[in-house]
PDB file of C-alpha atoms in Angstrom:
ATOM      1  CA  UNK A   1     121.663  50.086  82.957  1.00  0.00           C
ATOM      2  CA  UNK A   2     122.517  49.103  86.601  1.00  0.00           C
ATOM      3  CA  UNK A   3     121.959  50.858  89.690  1.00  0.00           C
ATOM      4  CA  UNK A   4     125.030  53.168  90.491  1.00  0.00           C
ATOM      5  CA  UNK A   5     125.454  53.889  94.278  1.00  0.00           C
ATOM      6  CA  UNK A   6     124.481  57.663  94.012  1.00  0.00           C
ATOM      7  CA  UNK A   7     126.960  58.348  91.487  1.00  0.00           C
ATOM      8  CA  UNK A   8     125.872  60.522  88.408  1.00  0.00           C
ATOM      9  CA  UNK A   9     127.651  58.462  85.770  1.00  0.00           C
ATOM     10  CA  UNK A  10     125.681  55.280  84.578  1.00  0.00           C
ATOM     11  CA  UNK A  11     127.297  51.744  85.062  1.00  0.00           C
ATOM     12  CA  UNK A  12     127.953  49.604  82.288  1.00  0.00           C
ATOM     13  CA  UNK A  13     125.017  48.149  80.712  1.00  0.00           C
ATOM     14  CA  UNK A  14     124.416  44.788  79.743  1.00  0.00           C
ATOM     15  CA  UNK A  15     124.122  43.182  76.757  1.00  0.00           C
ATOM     16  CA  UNK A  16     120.994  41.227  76.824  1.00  0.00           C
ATOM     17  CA  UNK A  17     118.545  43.469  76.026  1.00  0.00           C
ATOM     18  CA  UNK A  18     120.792  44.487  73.009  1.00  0.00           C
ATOM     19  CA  UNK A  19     121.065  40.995  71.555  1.00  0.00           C
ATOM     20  CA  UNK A  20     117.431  40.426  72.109  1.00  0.00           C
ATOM     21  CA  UNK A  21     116.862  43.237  70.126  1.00  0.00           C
ATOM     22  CA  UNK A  22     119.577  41.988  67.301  1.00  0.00           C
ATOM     23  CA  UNK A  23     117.822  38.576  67.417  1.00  0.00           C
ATOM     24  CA  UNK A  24     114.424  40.533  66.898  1.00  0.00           C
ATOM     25  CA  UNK A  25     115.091  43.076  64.734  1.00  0.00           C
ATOM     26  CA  UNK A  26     113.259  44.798  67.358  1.00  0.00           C
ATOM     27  CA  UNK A  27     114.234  48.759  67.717  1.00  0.00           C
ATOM     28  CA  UNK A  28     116.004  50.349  70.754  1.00  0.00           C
ATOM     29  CA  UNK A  29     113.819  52.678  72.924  1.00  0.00           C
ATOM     30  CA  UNK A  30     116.347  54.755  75.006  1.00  0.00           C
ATOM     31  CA  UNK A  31     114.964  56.445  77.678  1.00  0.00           C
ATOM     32  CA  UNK A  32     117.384  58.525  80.123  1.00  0.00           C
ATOM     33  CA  UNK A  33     116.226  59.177  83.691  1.00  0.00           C
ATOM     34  CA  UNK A  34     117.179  62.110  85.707  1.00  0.00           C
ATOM     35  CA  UNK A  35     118.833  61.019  89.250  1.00  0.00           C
ATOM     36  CA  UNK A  36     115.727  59.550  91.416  1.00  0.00           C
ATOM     37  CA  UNK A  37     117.602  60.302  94.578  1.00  0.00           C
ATOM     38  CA  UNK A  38     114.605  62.942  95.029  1.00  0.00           C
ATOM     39  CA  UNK A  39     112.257  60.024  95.521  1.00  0.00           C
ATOM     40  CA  UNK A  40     113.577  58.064  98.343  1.00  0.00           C
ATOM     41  CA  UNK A  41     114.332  58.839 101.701  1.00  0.00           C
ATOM     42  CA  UNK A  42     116.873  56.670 102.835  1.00  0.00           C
ATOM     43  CA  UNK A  43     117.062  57.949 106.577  1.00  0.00           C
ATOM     44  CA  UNK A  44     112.879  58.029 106.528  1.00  0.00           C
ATOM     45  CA  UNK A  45     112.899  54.468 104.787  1.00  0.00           C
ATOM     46  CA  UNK A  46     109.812  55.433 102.419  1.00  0.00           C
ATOM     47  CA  UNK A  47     109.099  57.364  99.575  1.00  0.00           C
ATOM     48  CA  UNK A  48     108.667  60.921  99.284  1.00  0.00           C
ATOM     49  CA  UNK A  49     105.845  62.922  97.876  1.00  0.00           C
ATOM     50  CA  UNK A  50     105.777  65.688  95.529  1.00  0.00           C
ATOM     51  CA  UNK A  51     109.429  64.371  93.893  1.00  0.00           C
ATOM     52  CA  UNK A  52     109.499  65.636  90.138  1.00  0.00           C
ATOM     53  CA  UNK A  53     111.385  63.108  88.240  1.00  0.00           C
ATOM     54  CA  UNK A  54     112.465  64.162  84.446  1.00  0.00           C
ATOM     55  CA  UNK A  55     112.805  61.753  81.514  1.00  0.00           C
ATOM     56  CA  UNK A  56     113.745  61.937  78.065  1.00  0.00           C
ATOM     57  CA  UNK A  57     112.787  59.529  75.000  1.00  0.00           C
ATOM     58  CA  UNK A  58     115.568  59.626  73.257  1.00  0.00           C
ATOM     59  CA  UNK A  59     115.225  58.436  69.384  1.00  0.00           C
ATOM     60  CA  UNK A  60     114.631  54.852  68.407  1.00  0.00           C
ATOM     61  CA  UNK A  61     117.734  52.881  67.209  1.00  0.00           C
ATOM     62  CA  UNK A  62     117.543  50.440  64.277  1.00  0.00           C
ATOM     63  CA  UNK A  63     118.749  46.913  64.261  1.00  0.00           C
ATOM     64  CA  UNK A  64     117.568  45.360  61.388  1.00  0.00           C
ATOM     65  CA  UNK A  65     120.699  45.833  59.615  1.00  0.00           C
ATOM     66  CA  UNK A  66     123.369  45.393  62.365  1.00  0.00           C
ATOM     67  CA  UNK A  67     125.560  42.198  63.312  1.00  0.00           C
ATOM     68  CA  UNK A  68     126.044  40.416  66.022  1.00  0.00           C
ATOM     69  CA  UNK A  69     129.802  41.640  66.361  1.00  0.00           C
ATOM     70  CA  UNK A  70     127.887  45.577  66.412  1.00  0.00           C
ATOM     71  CA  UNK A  71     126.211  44.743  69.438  1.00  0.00           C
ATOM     72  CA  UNK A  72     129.403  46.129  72.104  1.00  0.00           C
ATOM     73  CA  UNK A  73     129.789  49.291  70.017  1.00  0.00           C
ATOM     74  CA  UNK A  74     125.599  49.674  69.870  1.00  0.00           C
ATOM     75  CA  UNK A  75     125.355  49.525  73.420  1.00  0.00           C
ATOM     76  CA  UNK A  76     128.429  51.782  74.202  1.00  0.00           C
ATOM     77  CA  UNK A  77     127.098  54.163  71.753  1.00  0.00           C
ATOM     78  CA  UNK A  78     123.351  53.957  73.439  1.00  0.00           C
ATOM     79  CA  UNK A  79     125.011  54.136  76.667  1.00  0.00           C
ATOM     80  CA  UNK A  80     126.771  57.439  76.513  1.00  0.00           C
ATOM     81  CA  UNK A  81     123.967  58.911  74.554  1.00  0.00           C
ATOM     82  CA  UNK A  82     121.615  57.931  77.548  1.00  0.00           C
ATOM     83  CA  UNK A  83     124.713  59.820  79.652  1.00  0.00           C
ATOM     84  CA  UNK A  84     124.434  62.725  77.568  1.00  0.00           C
ATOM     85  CA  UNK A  85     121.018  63.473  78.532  1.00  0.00           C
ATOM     86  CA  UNK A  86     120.752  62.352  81.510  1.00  0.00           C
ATOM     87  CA  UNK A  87     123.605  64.940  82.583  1.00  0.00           C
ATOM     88  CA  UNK A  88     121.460  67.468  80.615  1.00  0.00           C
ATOM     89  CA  UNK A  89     118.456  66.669  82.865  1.00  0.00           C
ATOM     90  CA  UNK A  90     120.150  67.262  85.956  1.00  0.00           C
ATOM     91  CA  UNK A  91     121.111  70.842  84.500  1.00  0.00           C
ATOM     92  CA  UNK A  92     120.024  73.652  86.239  1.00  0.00           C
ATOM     93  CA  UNK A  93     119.220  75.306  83.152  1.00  0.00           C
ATOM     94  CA  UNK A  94     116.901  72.215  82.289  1.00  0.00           C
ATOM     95  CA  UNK A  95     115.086  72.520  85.765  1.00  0.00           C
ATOM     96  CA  UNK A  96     114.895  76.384  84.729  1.00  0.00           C
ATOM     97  CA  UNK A  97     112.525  75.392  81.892  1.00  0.00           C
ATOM     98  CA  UNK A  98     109.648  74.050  83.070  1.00  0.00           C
TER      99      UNK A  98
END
């Protein structure tokens, strides 16, 4: 993904990491990252401490037996599953749980 601006909804992604993993036959890894906001101050200009930052490993993807014309529906398919949980990370039921 791409940084975002401080919106909650991730940018498009990119598709070199995808092809690289098509040329590879190397599996996808997603990992979603709750907002990181938290850990900056912008107004301080450093980093804060104590910021709890949630992520989620999300299962690998297989690309052995994809094509090269898969590759824009693989990465809009890892993309909103990436959304997905990174909307269910921000959930106040989510932070409820630890």
């Amino acid at each position: 993904g791409r940084r975002n601006g401080g919106s909650e909804s991730l940018l498009e992604f990119k598709k070199g990491a995808f092809y690289l993993a098509y040329c590879t036959h190397a599996p996808i890894i997603p990992i979603a990252v709750q907002s990181t906001r938290a850990l900056y101050s912008w107004s301080d200009r450093r980093f804060c401490r104590n910021a709890v930052i949630r992520m989620r490993v999300l299962p690998p993807i297989a690309t052995q037996s994809l094509a090269e014309e898969d590759i824009p529906a693989l990465i809009s398919s890892t993309r909103n599953d990436i959304q997905k949980a990174c909307i269910a990370l921000s959930s106040p039921a989510h932070a409820n749980q630890q």
